């Protein structure tokens, strides 16, 4: 998806699904600044990227989240508190940042992708494995760094 972004100049979220600071997400937390709640949405997006990794046979074992600034997202509380549907492809001009795992996270991310479905069903061991991956902070990249980031992948 990142390579497509570089080639086309647009980011196309799988099934148009995104994660955002929504009213439902705000209600789910007793307190927290907008920045803290946006970080919670980022973590939800990172967890969702594990599902994309699990679905692809040759996927890089690194979570990736593209942060965008859009006004026309539709809330999807039927899926989760932070889930939104994007209206369509997002042009580069609306991309705020790209967040990607470092190489040190690859083993933990691969293990987490292998058990993401079990974790969703409540398996405590699988949830522990997800925690190992989530202990790795995503690195922040500016859009201008995308060509260099792709070389590193």
PDB file of C-alpha atoms in Angstrom:
ATOM      1  CA  UNK A   1       0.000   0.000   0.000  1.00  0.00           C
ATOM      2  CA  UNK A   2       2.926   2.338   0.711  1.00  0.00           C
ATOM      3  CA  UNK A   3       4.467   1.507  -2.665  1.00  0.00           C
ATOM      4  CA  UNK A   4       1.110   2.293  -4.318  1.00  0.00           C
ATOM      5  CA  UNK A   5       1.026   5.617  -2.465  1.00  0.00           C
ATOM      6  CA  UNK A   6       4.441   6.521  -3.855  1.00  0.00           C
ATOM      7  CA  UNK A   7       3.496   5.421  -7.384  1.00  0.00           C
ATOM      8  CA  UNK A   8       0.036   6.992  -7.615  1.00  0.00           C
ATOM      9  CA  UNK A   9       0.200   9.933  -5.220  1.00  0.00           C
ATOM     10  CA  UNK A  10      -2.903   8.663  -3.416  1.00  0.00           C
ATOM     11  CA  UNK A  11      -3.396   6.495  -0.362  1.00  0.00           C
ATOM     12  CA  UNK A  12      -6.092   3.849  -0.725  1.00  0.00           C
ATOM     13  CA  UNK A  13      -7.066   2.329   2.597  1.00  0.00           C
ATOM     14  CA  UNK A  14      -8.126  -1.312   2.363  1.00  0.00           C
ATOM     15  CA  UNK A  15     -11.940  -1.347   2.098  1.00  0.00           C
ATOM     16  CA  UNK A  16     -11.840   2.388   2.843  1.00  0.00           C
ATOM     17  CA  UNK A  17     -11.376   1.630   6.529  1.00  0.00           C
ATOM     18  CA  UNK A  18      -9.594   4.111   8.770  1.00  0.00           C
ATOM     19  CA  UNK A  19      -9.234   4.898  12.466  1.00  0.00           C
ATOM     20  CA  UNK A  20      -9.807   8.279  14.062  1.00  0.00           C
ATOM     21  CA  UNK A  21     -10.586  10.188  17.210  1.00  0.00           C
ATOM     22  CA  UNK A  22     -14.355   9.737  17.097  1.00  0.00           C
ATOM     23  CA  UNK A  23     -17.045  10.698  19.613  1.00  0.00           C
ATOM     24  CA  UNK A  24     -17.395   6.990  20.504  1.00  0.00           C
ATOM     25  CA  UNK A  25     -13.658   6.714  21.160  1.00  0.00           C
ATOM     26  CA  UNK A  26     -13.803   9.819  23.332  1.00  0.00           C
ATOM     27  CA  UNK A  27     -16.667   8.239  25.326  1.00  0.00           C
ATOM     28  CA  UNK A  28     -14.685   5.002  25.753  1.00  0.00           C
ATOM     29  CA  UNK A  29     -12.011   6.827  27.768  1.00  0.00           C
ATOM     30  CA  UNK A  30     -12.682   8.487  31.100  1.00  0.00           C
ATOM     31  CA  UNK A  31     -10.111  11.154  30.359  1.00  0.00           C
ATOM     32  CA  UNK A  32      -7.382  12.066  27.937  1.00  0.00           C
ATOM     33  CA  UNK A  33      -6.302  14.901  25.721  1.00  0.00           C
ATOM     34  CA  UNK A  34      -6.976  14.880  21.990  1.00  0.00           C
ATOM     35  CA  UNK A  35      -3.345  13.887  21.447  1.00  0.00           C
ATOM     36  CA  UNK A  36      -3.683  10.900  23.792  1.00  0.00           C
ATOM     37  CA  UNK A  37      -6.910   9.799  22.139  1.00  0.00           C
ATOM     38  CA  UNK A  38      -5.426  10.190  18.668  1.00  0.00           C
ATOM     39  CA  UNK A  39      -2.594   7.933  19.859  1.00  0.00           C
ATOM     40  CA  UNK A  40      -5.198   5.373  20.985  1.00  0.00           C
ATOM     41  CA  UNK A  41      -6.680   5.461  17.465  1.00  0.00           C
ATOM     42  CA  UNK A  42      -3.179   5.021  16.023  1.00  0.00           C
ATOM     43  CA  UNK A  43      -2.702   1.913  18.185  1.00  0.00           C
ATOM     44  CA  UNK A  44      -6.031   0.538  16.931  1.00  0.00           C
ATOM     45  CA  UNK A  45      -4.870   1.124  13.355  1.00  0.00           C
ATOM     46  CA  UNK A  46      -1.558  -0.588  14.103  1.00  0.00           C
ATOM     47  CA  UNK A  47      -3.424  -3.606  15.477  1.00  0.00           C
ATOM     48  CA  UNK A  48      -5.610  -3.660  12.361  1.00  0.00           C
ATOM     49  CA  UNK A  49      -2.488  -3.660  10.196  1.00  0.00           C
ATOM     50  CA  UNK A  50      -1.642  -7.021  11.762  1.00  0.00           C
ATOM     51  CA  UNK A  51      -4.725  -8.406  10.007  1.00  0.00           C
ATOM     52  CA  UNK A  52      -3.419  -7.130   6.673  1.00  0.00           C
ATOM     53  CA  UNK A  53      -0.034  -8.726   7.348  1.00  0.00           C
ATOM     54  CA  UNK A  54      -1.711 -12.021   8.255  1.00  0.00           C
ATOM     55  CA  UNK A  55      -3.761 -11.972   5.038  1.00  0.00           C
ATOM     56  CA  UNK A  56      -0.771 -11.474   2.731  1.00  0.00           C
ATOM     57  CA  UNK A  57       1.563 -14.402   2.069  1.00  0.00           C
ATOM     58  CA  UNK A  58       4.578 -12.233   1.289  1.00  0.00           C
ATOM     59  CA  UNK A  59       3.819  -9.265   3.533  1.00  0.00           C
ATOM     60  CA  UNK A  60       6.627  -7.432   5.265  1.00  0.00           C
ATOM     61  CA  UNK A  61       6.352  -8.199   8.990  1.00  0.00           C
ATOM     62  CA  UNK A  62       6.030  -4.539   9.929  1.00  0.00           C
ATOM     63  CA  UNK A  63       2.959  -2.634  10.977  1.00  0.00           C
ATOM     64  CA  UNK A  64       2.317   0.544   9.014  1.00  0.00           C
ATOM     65  CA  UNK A  65      -0.123   3.363   9.709  1.00  0.00           C
ATOM     66  CA  UNK A  66      -0.700   6.350   7.441  1.00  0.00           C
ATOM     67  CA  UNK A  67      -1.985   9.393   9.348  1.00  0.00           C
ATOM     68  CA  UNK A  68      -4.217  11.637   7.260  1.00  0.00           C
ATOM     69  CA  UNK A  69      -6.203  14.820   7.766  1.00  0.00           C
ATOM     70  CA  UNK A  70      -9.662  14.396   6.231  1.00  0.00           C
ATOM     71  CA  UNK A  71     -13.049  15.874   7.044  1.00  0.00           C
ATOM     72  CA  UNK A  72     -15.319  13.521   5.127  1.00  0.00           C
ATOM     73  CA  UNK A  73     -14.972  10.233   7.036  1.00  0.00           C
ATOM     74  CA  UNK A  74     -18.109   8.335   8.042  1.00  0.00           C
ATOM     75  CA  UNK A  75     -18.345   6.936  11.566  1.00  0.00           C
ATOM     76  CA  UNK A  76     -18.542   3.121  11.887  1.00  0.00           C
ATOM     77  CA  UNK A  77     -19.452   2.451  15.540  1.00  0.00           C
ATOM     78  CA  UNK A  78     -20.869  -0.919  14.441  1.00  0.00           C
ATOM     79  CA  UNK A  79     -17.262  -2.066  13.991  1.00  0.00           C
ATOM     80  CA  UNK A  80     -15.410  -0.315  16.819  1.00  0.00           C
ATOM     81  CA  UNK A  81     -15.198   3.029  18.593  1.00  0.00           C
ATOM     82  CA  UNK A  82     -12.340   4.357  16.446  1.00  0.00           C
ATOM     83  CA  UNK A  83     -13.341   2.932  13.044  1.00  0.00           C
ATOM     84  CA  UNK A  84     -14.323   5.240  10.185  1.00  0.00           C
ATOM     85  CA  UNK A  85     -14.955   4.802   6.477  1.00  0.00           C
ATOM     86  CA  UNK A  86     -12.968   7.080   4.198  1.00  0.00           C
ATOM     87  CA  UNK A  87     -14.846   8.615   1.273  1.00  0.00           C
ATOM     88  CA  UNK A  88     -12.181   7.549  -1.208  1.00  0.00           C
ATOM     89  CA  UNK A  89      -8.478   7.743  -1.943  1.00  0.00           C
ATOM     90  CA  UNK A  90      -6.556  10.294   0.099  1.00  0.00           C
ATOM     91  CA  UNK A  91      -4.216  12.580  -1.890  1.00  0.00           C
ATOM     92  CA  UNK A  92      -0.646  13.098  -0.685  1.00  0.00           C
ATOM     93  CA  UNK A  93      -1.523  16.658   0.305  1.00  0.00           C
ATOM     94  CA  UNK A  94      -3.687  15.306   3.130  1.00  0.00           C
ATOM     95  CA  UNK A  95      -1.110  12.902   4.557  1.00  0.00           C
ATOM     96  CA  UNK A  96       0.300  14.062   7.875  1.00  0.00           C
ATOM     97  CA  UNK A  97       2.764  11.245   8.616  1.00  0.00           C
ATOM     98  CA  UNK A  98       3.634   7.609   8.092  1.00  0.00           C
ATOM     99  CA  UNK A  99       4.326   5.324  11.047  1.00  0.00           C
ATOM    100  CA  UNK A 100       6.209   2.034  10.516  1.00  0.00           C
ATOM    101  CA  UNK A 101       7.847  -0.610  12.683  1.00  0.00           C
ATOM    102  CA  UNK A 102      11.623  -0.827  12.781  1.00  0.00           C
ATOM    103  CA  UNK A 103      13.421  -4.019  11.802  1.00  0.00           C
ATOM    104  CA  UNK A 104      13.767  -4.906  15.504  1.00  0.00           C
ATOM    105  CA  UNK A 105      10.008  -5.434  15.692  1.00  0.00           C
ATOM    106  CA  UNK A 106       9.747  -7.895  12.789  1.00  0.00           C
ATOM    107  CA  UNK A 107       9.806 -11.135  14.822  1.00  0.00           C
ATOM    108  CA  UNK A 108       7.253  -9.846  17.331  1.00  0.00           C
ATOM    109  CA  UNK A 109       5.026  -8.493  14.556  1.00  0.00           C
ATOM    110  CA  UNK A 110       5.171 -11.764  12.594  1.00  0.00           C
ATOM    111  CA  UNK A 111       4.225 -13.697  15.734  1.00  0.00           C
ATOM    112  CA  UNK A 112       1.376 -11.276  16.484  1.00  0.00           C
ATOM    113  CA  UNK A 113       0.029 -11.463  12.931  1.00  0.00           C
ATOM    114  CA  UNK A 114      -0.087 -15.244  13.248  1.00  0.00           C
ATOM    115  CA  UNK A 115      -2.344 -15.071  16.324  1.00  0.00           C
ATOM    116  CA  UNK A 116      -4.422 -11.924  15.713  1.00  0.00           C
ATOM    117  CA  UNK A 117      -7.631 -13.903  15.114  1.00  0.00           C
ATOM    118  CA  UNK A 118      -7.138 -15.948  18.292  1.00  0.00           C
ATOM    119  CA  UNK A 119      -6.566 -12.734  20.254  1.00  0.00           C
ATOM    120  CA  UNK A 120      -9.805 -11.300  18.854  1.00  0.00           C
ATOM    121  CA  UNK A 121     -11.577 -14.382  20.187  1.00  0.00           C
ATOM    122  CA  UNK A 122     -10.185 -13.873  23.684  1.00  0.00           C
ATOM    123  CA  UNK A 123      -7.157 -16.181  23.756  1.00  0.00           C
ATOM    124  CA  UNK A 124      -4.973 -14.808  26.574  1.00  0.00           C
ATOM    125  CA  UNK A 125      -1.721 -16.258  25.188  1.00  0.00           C
ATOM    126  CA  UNK A 126      -2.430 -14.663  21.823  1.00  0.00           C
ATOM    127  CA  UNK A 127      -3.188 -11.348  23.535  1.00  0.00           C
ATOM    128  CA  UNK A 128       0.175 -11.594  25.312  1.00  0.00           C
ATOM    129  CA  UNK A 129       1.863 -12.140  21.928  1.00  0.00           C
ATOM    130  CA  UNK A 130       0.104  -9.026  20.590  1.00  0.00           C
ATOM    131  CA  UNK A 131       1.415  -7.125  23.585  1.00  0.00           C
ATOM    132  CA  UNK A 132       4.968  -8.074  22.618  1.00  0.00           C
ATOM    133  CA  UNK A 133       4.464  -6.463  19.209  1.00  0.00           C
ATOM    134  CA  UNK A 134       2.703  -3.446  20.672  1.00  0.00           C
ATOM    135  CA  UNK A 135       5.656  -2.855  22.996  1.00  0.00           C
ATOM    136  CA  UNK A 136       7.535  -1.711  19.880  1.00  0.00           C
ATOM    137  CA  UNK A 137       6.867   1.935  19.114  1.00  0.00           C
ATOM    138  CA  UNK A 138       6.169   2.821  15.504  1.00  0.00           C
ATOM    139  CA  UNK A 139       8.763   5.118  13.931  1.00  0.00           C
ATOM    140  CA  UNK A 140       7.484   8.425  12.521  1.00  0.00           C
ATOM    141  CA  UNK A 141       8.256   9.452   8.932  1.00  0.00           C
ATOM    142  CA  UNK A 142       7.317  12.577   7.026  1.00  0.00           C
ATOM    143  CA  UNK A 143       5.709  12.035   3.630  1.00  0.00           C
ATOM    144  CA  UNK A 144       8.867  13.378   1.960  1.00  0.00           C
ATOM    145  CA  UNK A 145      10.770  10.447   3.477  1.00  0.00           C
ATOM    146  CA  UNK A 146       8.562   7.815   1.816  1.00  0.00           C
ATOM    147  CA  UNK A 147      11.002   7.005  -1.045  1.00  0.00           C
ATOM    148  CA  UNK A 148      13.794   6.411   1.480  1.00  0.00           C
ATOM    149  CA  UNK A 149      11.496   4.383   3.739  1.00  0.00           C
ATOM    150  CA  UNK A 150      10.552   2.132   0.828  1.00  0.00           C
ATOM    151  CA  UNK A 151      14.231   1.502   0.128  1.00  0.00           C
ATOM    152  CA  UNK A 152      14.650   0.333   3.710  1.00  0.00           C
ATOM    153  CA  UNK A 153      11.767  -2.131   3.444  1.00  0.00           C
TER     154      UNK A 153
END
